[in-house]
PDB file of C-alpha atoms in Angstrom:
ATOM      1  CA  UNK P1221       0.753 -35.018  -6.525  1.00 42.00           C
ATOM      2  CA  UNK P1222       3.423 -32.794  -5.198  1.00 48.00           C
ATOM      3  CA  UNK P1223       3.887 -32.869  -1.413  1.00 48.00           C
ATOM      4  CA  UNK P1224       6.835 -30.640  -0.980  1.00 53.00           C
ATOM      5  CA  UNK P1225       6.185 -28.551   1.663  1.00 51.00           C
ATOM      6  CA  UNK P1226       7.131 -25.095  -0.463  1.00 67.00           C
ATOM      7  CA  UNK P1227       5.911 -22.810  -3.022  1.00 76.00           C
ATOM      8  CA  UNK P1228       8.219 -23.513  -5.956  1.00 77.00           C
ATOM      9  CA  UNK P1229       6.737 -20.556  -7.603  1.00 74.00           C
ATOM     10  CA  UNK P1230       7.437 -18.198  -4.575  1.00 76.00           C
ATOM     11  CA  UNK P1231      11.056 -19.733  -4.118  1.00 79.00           C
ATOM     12  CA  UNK P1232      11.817 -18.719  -7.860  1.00 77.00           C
ATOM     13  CA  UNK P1233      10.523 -15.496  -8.085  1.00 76.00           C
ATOM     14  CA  UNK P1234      11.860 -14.619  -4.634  1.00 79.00           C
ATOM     15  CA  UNK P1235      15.480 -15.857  -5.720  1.00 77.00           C
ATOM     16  CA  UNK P1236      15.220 -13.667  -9.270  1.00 76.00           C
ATOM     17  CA  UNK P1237      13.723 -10.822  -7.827  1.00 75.00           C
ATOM     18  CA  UNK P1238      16.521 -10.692  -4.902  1.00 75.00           C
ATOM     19  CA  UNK P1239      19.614 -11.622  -6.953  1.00 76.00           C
ATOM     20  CA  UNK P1240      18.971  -8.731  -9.128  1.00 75.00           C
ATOM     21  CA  UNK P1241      21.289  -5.855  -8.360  1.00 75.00           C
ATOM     22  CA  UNK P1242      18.169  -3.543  -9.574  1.00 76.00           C
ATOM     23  CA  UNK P1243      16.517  -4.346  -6.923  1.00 76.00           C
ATOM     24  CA  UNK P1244      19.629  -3.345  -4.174  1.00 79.00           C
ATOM     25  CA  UNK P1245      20.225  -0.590  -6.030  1.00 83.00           C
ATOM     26  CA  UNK P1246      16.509   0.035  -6.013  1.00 81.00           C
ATOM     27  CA  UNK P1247      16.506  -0.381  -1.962  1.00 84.00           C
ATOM     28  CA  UNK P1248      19.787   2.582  -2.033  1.00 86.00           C
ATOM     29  CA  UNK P1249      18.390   5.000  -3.324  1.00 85.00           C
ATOM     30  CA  UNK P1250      14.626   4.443  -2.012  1.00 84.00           C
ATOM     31  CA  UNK P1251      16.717   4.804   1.773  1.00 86.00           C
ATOM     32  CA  UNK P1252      18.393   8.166   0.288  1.00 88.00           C
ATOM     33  CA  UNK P1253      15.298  10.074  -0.697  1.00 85.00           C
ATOM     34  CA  UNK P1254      14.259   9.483   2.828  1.00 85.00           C
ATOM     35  CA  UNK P1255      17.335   9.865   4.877  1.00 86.00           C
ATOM     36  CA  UNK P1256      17.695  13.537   2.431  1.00 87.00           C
ATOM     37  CA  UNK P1257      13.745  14.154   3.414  1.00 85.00           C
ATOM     38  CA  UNK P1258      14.626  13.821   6.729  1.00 83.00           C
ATOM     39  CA  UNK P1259      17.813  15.834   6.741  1.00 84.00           C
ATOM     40  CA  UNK P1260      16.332  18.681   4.794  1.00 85.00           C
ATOM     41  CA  UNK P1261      13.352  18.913   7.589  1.00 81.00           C
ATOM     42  CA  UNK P1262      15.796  18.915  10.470  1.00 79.00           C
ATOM     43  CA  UNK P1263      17.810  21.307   9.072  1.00 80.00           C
ATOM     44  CA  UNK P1264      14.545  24.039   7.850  1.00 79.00           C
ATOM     45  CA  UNK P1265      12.695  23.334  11.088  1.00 75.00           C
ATOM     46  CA  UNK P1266      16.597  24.325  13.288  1.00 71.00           C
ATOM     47  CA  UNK P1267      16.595  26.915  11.416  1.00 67.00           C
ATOM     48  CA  UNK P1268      12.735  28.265  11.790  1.00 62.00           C
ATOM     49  CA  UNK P1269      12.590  27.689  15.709  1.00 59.00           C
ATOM     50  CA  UNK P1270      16.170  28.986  16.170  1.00 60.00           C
ATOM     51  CA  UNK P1271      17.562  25.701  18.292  1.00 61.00           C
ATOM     52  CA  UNK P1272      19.866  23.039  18.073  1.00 59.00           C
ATOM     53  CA  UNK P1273      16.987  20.512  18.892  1.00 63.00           C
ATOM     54  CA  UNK P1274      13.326  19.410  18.019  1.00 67.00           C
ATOM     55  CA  UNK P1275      10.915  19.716  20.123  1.00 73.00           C
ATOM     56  CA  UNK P1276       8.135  16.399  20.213  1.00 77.00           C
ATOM     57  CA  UNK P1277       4.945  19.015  17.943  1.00 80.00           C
ATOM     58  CA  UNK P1278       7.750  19.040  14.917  1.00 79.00           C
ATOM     59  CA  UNK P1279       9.005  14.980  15.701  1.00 80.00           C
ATOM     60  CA  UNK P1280       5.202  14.601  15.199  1.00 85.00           C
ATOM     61  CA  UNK P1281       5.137  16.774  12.141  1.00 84.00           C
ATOM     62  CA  UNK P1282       7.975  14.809  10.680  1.00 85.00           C
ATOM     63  CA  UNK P1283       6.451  11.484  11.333  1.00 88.00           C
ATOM     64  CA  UNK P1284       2.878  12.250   9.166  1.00 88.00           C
ATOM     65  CA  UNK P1285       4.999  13.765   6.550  1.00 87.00           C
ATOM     66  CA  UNK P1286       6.797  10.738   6.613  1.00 88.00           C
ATOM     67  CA  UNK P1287       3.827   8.256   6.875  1.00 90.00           C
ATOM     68  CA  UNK P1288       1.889   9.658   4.383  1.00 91.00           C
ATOM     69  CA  UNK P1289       5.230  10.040   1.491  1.00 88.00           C
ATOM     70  CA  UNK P1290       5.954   6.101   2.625  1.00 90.00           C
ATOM     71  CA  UNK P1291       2.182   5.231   1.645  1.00 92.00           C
ATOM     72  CA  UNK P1292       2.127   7.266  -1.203  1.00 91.00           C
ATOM     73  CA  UNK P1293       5.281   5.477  -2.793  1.00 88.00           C
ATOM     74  CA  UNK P1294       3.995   2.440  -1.650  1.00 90.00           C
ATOM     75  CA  UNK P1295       1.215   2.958  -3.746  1.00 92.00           C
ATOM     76  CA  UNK P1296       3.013   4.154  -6.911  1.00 91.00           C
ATOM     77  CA  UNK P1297       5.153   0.804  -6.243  1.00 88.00           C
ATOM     78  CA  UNK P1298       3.006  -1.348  -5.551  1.00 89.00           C
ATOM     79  CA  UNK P1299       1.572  -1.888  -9.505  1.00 90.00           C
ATOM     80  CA  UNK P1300       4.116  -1.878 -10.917  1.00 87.00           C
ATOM     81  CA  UNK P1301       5.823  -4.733  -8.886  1.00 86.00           C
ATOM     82  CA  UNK P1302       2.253  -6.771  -9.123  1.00 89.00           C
ATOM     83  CA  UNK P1303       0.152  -5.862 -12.461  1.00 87.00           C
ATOM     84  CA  UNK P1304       3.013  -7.620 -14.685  1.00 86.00           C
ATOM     85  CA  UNK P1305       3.056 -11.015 -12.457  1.00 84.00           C
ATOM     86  CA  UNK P1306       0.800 -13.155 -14.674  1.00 87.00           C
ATOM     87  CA  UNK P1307       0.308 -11.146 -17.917  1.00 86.00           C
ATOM     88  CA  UNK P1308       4.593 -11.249 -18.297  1.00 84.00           C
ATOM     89  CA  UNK P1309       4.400 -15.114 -18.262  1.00 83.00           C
ATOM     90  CA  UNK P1310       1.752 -14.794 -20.967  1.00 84.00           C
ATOM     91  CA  UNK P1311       3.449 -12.705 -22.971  1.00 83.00           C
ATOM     92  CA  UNK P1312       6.969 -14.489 -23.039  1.00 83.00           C
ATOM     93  CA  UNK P1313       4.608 -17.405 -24.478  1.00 82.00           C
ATOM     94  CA  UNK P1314       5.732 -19.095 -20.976  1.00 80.00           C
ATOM     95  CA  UNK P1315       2.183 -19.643 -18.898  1.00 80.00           C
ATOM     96  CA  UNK P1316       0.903 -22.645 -20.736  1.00 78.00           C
ATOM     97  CA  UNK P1317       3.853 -24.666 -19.591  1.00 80.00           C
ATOM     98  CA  UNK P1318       3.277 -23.390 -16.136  1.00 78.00           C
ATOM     99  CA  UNK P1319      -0.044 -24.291 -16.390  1.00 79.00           C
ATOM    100  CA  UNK P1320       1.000 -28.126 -17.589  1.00 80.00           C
ATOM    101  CA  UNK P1321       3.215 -28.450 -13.985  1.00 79.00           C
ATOM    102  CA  UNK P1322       1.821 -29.939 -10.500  1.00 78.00           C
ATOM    103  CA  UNK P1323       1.276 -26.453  -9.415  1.00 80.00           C
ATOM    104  CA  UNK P1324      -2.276 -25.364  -8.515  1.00 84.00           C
ATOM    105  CA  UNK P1325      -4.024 -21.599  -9.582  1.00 85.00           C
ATOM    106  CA  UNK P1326      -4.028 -20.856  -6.388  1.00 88.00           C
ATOM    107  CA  UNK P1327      -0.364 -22.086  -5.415  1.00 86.00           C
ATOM    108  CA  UNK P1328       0.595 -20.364  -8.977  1.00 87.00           C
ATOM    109  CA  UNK P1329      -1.249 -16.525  -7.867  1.00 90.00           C
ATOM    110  CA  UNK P1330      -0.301 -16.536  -4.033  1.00 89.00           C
ATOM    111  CA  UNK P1331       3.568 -17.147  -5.156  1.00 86.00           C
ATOM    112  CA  UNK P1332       3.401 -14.586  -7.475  1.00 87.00           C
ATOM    113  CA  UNK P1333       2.096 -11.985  -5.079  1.00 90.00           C
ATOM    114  CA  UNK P1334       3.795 -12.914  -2.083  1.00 89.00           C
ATOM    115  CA  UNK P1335       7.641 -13.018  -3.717  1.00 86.00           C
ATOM    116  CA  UNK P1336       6.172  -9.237  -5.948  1.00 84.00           C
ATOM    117  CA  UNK P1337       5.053  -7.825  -2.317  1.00 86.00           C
ATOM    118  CA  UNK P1338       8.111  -9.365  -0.008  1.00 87.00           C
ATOM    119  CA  UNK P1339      10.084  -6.161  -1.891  1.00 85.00           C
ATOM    120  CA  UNK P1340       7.941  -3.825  -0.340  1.00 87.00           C
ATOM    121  CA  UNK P1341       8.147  -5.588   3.126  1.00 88.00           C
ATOM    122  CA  UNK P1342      12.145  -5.074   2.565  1.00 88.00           C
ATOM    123  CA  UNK P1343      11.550  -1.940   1.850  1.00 87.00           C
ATOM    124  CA  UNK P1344       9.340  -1.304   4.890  1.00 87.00           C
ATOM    125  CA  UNK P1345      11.502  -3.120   6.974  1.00 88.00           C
ATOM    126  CA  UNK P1346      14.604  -1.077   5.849  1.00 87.00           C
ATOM    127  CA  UNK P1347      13.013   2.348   7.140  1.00 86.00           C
ATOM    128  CA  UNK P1348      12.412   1.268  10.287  1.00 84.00           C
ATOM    129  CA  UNK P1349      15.584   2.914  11.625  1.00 83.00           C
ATOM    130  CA  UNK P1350      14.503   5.956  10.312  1.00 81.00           C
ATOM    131  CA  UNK P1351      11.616   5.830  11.990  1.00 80.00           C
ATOM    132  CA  UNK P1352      13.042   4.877  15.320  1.00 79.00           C
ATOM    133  CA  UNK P1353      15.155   8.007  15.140  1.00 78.00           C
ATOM    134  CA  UNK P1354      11.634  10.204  15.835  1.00 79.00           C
ATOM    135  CA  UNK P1355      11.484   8.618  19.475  1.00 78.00           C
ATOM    136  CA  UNK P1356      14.403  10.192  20.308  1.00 76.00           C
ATOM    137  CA  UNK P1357      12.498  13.737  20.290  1.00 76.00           C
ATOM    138  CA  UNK P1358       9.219  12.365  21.652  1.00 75.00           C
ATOM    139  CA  UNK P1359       5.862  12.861  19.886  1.00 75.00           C
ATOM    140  CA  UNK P1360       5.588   9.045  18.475  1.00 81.00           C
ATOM    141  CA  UNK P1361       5.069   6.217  20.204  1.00 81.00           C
ATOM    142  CA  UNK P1362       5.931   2.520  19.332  1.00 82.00           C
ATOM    143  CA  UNK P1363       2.259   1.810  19.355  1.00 86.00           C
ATOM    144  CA  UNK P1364       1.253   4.445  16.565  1.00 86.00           C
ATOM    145  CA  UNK P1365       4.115   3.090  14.509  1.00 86.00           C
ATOM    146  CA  UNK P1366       3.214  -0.525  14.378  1.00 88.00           C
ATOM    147  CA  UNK P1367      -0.701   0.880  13.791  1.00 89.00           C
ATOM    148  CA  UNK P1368       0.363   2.812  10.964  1.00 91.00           C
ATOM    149  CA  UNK P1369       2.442  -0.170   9.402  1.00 91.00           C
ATOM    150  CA  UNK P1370      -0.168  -2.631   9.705  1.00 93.00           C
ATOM    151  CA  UNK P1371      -2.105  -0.289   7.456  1.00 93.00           C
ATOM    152  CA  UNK P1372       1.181  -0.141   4.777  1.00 93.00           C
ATOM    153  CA  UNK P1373       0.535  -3.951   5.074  1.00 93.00           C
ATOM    154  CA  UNK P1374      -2.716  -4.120   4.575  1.00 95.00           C
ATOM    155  CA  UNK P1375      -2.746  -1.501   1.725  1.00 95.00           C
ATOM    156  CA  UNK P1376      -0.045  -3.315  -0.274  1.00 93.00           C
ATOM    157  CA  UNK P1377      -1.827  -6.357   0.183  1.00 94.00           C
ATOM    158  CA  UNK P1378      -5.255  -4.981  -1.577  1.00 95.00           C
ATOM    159  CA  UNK P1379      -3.480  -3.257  -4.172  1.00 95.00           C
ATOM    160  CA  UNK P1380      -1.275  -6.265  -5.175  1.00 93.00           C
ATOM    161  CA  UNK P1381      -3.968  -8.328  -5.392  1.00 94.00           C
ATOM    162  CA  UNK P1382      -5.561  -6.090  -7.659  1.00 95.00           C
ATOM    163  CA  UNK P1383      -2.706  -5.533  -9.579  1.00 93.00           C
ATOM    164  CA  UNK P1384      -2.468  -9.614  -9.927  1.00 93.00           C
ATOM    165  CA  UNK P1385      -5.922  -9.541 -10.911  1.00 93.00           C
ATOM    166  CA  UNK P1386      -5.594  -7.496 -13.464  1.00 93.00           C
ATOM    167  CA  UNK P1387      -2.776  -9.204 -14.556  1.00 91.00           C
ATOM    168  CA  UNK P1388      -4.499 -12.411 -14.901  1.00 91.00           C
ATOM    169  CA  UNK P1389      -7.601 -10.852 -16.824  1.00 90.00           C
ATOM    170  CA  UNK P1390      -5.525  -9.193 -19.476  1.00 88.00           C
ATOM    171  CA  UNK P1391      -3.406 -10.205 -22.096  1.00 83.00           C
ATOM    172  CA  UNK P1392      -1.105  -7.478 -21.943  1.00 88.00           C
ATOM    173  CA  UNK P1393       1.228  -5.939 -19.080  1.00 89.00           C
ATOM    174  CA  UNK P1394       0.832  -2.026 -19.668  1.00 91.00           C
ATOM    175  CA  UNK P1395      -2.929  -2.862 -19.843  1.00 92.00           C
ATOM    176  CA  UNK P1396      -3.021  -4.097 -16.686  1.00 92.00           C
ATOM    177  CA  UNK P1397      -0.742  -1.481 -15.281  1.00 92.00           C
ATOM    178  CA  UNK P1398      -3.247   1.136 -16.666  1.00 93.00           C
ATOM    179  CA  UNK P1399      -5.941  -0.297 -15.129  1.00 93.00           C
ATOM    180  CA  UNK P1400      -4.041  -0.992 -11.575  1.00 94.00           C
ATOM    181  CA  UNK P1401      -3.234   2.838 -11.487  1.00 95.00           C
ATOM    182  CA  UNK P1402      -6.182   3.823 -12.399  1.00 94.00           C
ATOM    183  CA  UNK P1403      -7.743   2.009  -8.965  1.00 95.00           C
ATOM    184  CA  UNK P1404      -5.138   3.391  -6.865  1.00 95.00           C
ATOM    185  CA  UNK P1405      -6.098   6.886  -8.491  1.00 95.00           C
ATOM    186  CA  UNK P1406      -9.738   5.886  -7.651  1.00 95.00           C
ATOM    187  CA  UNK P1407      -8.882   5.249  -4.082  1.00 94.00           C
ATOM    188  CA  UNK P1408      -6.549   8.100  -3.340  1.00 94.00           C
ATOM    189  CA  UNK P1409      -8.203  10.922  -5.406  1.00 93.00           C
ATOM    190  CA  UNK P1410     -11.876  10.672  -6.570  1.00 93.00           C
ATOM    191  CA  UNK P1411     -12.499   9.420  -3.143  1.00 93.00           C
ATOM    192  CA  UNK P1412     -11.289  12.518  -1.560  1.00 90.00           C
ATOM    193  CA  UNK P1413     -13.441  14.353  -4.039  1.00 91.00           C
ATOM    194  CA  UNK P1414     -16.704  12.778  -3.672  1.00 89.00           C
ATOM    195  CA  UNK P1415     -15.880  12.911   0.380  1.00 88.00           C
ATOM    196  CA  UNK P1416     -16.229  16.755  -0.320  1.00 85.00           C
ATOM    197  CA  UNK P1417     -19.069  16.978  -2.572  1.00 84.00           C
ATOM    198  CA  UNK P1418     -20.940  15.320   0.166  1.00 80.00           C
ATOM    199  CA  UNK P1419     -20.087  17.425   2.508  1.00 78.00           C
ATOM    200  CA  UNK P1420     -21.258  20.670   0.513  1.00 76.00           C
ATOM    201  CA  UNK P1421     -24.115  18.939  -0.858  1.00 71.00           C
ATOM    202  CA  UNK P1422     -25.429  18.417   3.053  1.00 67.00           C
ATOM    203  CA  UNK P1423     -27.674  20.484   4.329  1.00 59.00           C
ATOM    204  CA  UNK P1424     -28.005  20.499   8.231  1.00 56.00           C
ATOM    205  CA  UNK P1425     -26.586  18.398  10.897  1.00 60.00           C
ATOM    206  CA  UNK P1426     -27.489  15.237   9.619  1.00 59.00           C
ATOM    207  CA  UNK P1427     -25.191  12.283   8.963  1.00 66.00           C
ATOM    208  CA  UNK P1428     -22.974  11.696   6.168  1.00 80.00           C
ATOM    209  CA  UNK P1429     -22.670   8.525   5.166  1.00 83.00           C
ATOM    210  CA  UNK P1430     -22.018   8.698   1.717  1.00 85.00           C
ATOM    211  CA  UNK P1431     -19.109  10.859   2.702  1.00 86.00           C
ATOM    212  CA  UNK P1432     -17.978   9.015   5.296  1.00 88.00           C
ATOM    213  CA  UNK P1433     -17.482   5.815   3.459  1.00 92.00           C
ATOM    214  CA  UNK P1434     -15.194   7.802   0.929  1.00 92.00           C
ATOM    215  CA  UNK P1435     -13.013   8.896   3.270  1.00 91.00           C
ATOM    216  CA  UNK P1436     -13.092   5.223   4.903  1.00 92.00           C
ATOM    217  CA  UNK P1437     -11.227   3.911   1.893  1.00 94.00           C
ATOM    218  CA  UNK P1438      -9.151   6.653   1.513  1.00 94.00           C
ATOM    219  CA  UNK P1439      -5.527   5.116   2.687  1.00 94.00           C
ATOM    220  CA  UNK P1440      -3.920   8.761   3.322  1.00 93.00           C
ATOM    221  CA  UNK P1441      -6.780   9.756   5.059  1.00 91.00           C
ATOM    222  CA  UNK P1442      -7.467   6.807   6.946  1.00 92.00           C
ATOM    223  CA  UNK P1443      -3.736   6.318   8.189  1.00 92.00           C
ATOM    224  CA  UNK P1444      -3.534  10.025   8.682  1.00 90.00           C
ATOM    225  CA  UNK P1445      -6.139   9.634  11.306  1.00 89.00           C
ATOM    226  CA  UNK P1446      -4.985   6.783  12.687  1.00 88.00           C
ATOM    227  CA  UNK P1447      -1.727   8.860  14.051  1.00 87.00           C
ATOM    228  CA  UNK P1448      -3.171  12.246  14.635  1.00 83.00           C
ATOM    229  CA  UNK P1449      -6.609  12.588  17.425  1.00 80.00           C
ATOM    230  CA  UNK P1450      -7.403  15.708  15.845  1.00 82.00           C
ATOM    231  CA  UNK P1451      -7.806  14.091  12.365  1.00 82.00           C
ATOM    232  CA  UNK P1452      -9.823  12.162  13.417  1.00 81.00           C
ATOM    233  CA  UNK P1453     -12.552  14.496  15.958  1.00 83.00           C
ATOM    234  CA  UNK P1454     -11.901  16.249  12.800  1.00 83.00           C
ATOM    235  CA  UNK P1455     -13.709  13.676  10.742  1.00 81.00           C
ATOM    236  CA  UNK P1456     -16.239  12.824  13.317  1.00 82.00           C
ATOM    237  CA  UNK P1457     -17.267  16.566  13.401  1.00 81.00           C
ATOM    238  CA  UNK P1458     -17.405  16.773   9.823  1.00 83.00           C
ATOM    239  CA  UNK P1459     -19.898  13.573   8.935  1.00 81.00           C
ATOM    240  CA  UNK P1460     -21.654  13.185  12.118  1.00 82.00           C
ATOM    241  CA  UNK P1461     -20.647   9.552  12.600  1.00 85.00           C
ATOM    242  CA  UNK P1462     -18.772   8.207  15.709  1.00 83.00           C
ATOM    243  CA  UNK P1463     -16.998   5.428  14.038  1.00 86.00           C
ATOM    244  CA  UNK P1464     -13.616   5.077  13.277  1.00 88.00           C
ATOM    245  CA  UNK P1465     -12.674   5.186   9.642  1.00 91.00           C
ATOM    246  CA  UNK P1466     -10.187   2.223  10.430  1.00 92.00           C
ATOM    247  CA  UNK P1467     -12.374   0.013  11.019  1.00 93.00           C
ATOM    248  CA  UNK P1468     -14.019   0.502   7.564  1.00 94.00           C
ATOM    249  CA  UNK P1469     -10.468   0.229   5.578  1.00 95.00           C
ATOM    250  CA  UNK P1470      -9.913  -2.480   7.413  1.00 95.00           C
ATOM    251  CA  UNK P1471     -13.044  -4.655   6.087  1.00 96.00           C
ATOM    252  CA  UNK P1472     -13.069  -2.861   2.708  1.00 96.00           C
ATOM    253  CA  UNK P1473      -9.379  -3.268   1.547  1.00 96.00           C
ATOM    254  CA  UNK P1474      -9.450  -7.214   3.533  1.00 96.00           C
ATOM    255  CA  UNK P1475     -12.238  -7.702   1.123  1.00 96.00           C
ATOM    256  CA  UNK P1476     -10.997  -6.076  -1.785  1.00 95.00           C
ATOM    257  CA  UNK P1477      -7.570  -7.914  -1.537  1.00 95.00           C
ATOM    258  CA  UNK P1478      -9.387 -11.701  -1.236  1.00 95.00           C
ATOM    259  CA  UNK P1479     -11.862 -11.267  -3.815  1.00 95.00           C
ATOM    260  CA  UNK P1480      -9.143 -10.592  -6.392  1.00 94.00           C
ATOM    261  CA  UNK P1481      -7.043 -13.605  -5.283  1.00 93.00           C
ATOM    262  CA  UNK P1482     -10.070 -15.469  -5.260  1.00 93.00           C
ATOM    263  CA  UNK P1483     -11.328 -14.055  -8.824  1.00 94.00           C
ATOM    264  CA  UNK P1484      -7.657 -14.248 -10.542  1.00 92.00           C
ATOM    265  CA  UNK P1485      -7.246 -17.955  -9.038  1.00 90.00           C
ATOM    266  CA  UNK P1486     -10.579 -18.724 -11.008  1.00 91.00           C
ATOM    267  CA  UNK P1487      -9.478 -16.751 -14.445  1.00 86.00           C
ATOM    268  CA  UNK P1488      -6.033 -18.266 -14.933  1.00 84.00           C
ATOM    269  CA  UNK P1489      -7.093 -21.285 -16.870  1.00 74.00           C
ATOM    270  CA  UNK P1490      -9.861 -19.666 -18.198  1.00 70.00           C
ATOM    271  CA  UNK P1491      -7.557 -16.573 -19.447  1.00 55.00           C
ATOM    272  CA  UNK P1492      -4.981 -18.110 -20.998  1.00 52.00           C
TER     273      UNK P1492
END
């Protein structure tokens, strides 16, 4: 029995993932897309109001724009750090002999996620600075910053764990990327869509629930009215329900990121 007290798994994907210059070079230019995002807004929004400053309404601005391009490429990244973890291993003929070592499923799946997702929390991490920059002008508080990256956390968590699920049930890695994407499409888009058909197919005051619940899981919704009070009297006015849509990602996407631990930890031996 092995009673070291570390993931061996975790330890060597973390070390190949982190010694790879693609991934610092990676981190660059990630960090220059949004340093030049947030250059080119300062420098339309001086020139629009006429000053040499920004006022805390266009810090605010800057800070949705910026939460909801973060969670975006956090969910374009996420798949495609996470849908190749198990199905790569089986393609390179190399998952049998992991199989044969003293590592359990579940030791073998949580490694894999963990060292695929610990990118994004560098990545996270590393825009932090960018972020603080906002307080300077007012408009954002430290509170609505750590809310909104809990959510990053907790979306990149669910979607990894999909993406390792995936990866676990299919033999092959674009396969599983496919079908990854095609969830996060799911979540982002057709959610917003059948959010609205409810809404026109309503007739009266009454509550939407149906509608509701799509917009619940809808992660640029959801962290969009996390940071912005009108958002979310918005949302209340619109389905009639005085519950906050947090509250609903929260125990959807917690949910939706264990069962697909718990279901790949159960397929790896059988899907070899």
């Amino acid at each position: 029995m092995n009673h070291r007290p570390f993931n061996p798994v975790l330890l060597k994907e973390i070390k190949l993932r982190f010694r790879n210059a693609k991934s610092f070079s990676s981190l660059a230019f990630y960090l220059i897309a949004i340093t030049l995002f947030i250059l080119a807004y300062f420098i339309i929004m001086t020139g629009v109001i006429q000053t040499s400053y920004m006022n805390p309404t266009n810090s605010f601005i800057l800070f949705c724009s910026l939460t909801v391009l973060q969670m975006g490429l956090l969910l374009f990244m996420a798949p495609a750090l996470t849908a190749g973890a198990i199905s790569t291993e089986r393609e390179k003929q190399t998952l049998n002999i992991l199989l044969t070592t003293t590592q359990t499923s579940t030791q073998i799946i949580i490694g894999k996620l963990v060292a695929s997702l610990a990118y994004l929390v560098v990545l996270l991490i590393a825009t932090l600075p960018m972020y603080s920059i906002l307080f300077l002008f007012g408009g954002v508080s430290p509170t609505m910053l750590g809310s909104v990256f809990l959510q990053f956390l907790l979306t990149v968590f669910a979607v990894g764990s999909v993406g390792i699920l995936f990866s676990t049930v299919t033999k092959k890695t674009i396969l599983s990327m496919i079908s990854t994407y095609g969830v996060v499409i799911f979540l982002t888009f057709f959610t917003a869509m059948f959010f609205f058909v409810g809404l026109v197919n309503n007739f009266g005051d009454l509550p939407t629930y149906a509608s509701y619940f799509w917009l619940s899981i809808n992660p640029i919704a959801v962290v969009l009215s996390v940071i912005s009070p009108d958002i979310a009297i918005g949302v209340e006015e619109m389905t009639k329900i005085e519950f906050p849509p947090v509250v609903v990602y929260t125990i959807f996407y917690s949910l939706l990121g264990i069962g697909s631990l718990l279901i790949a930890v159960k397929k790896l031996r059988i899907e070899k």
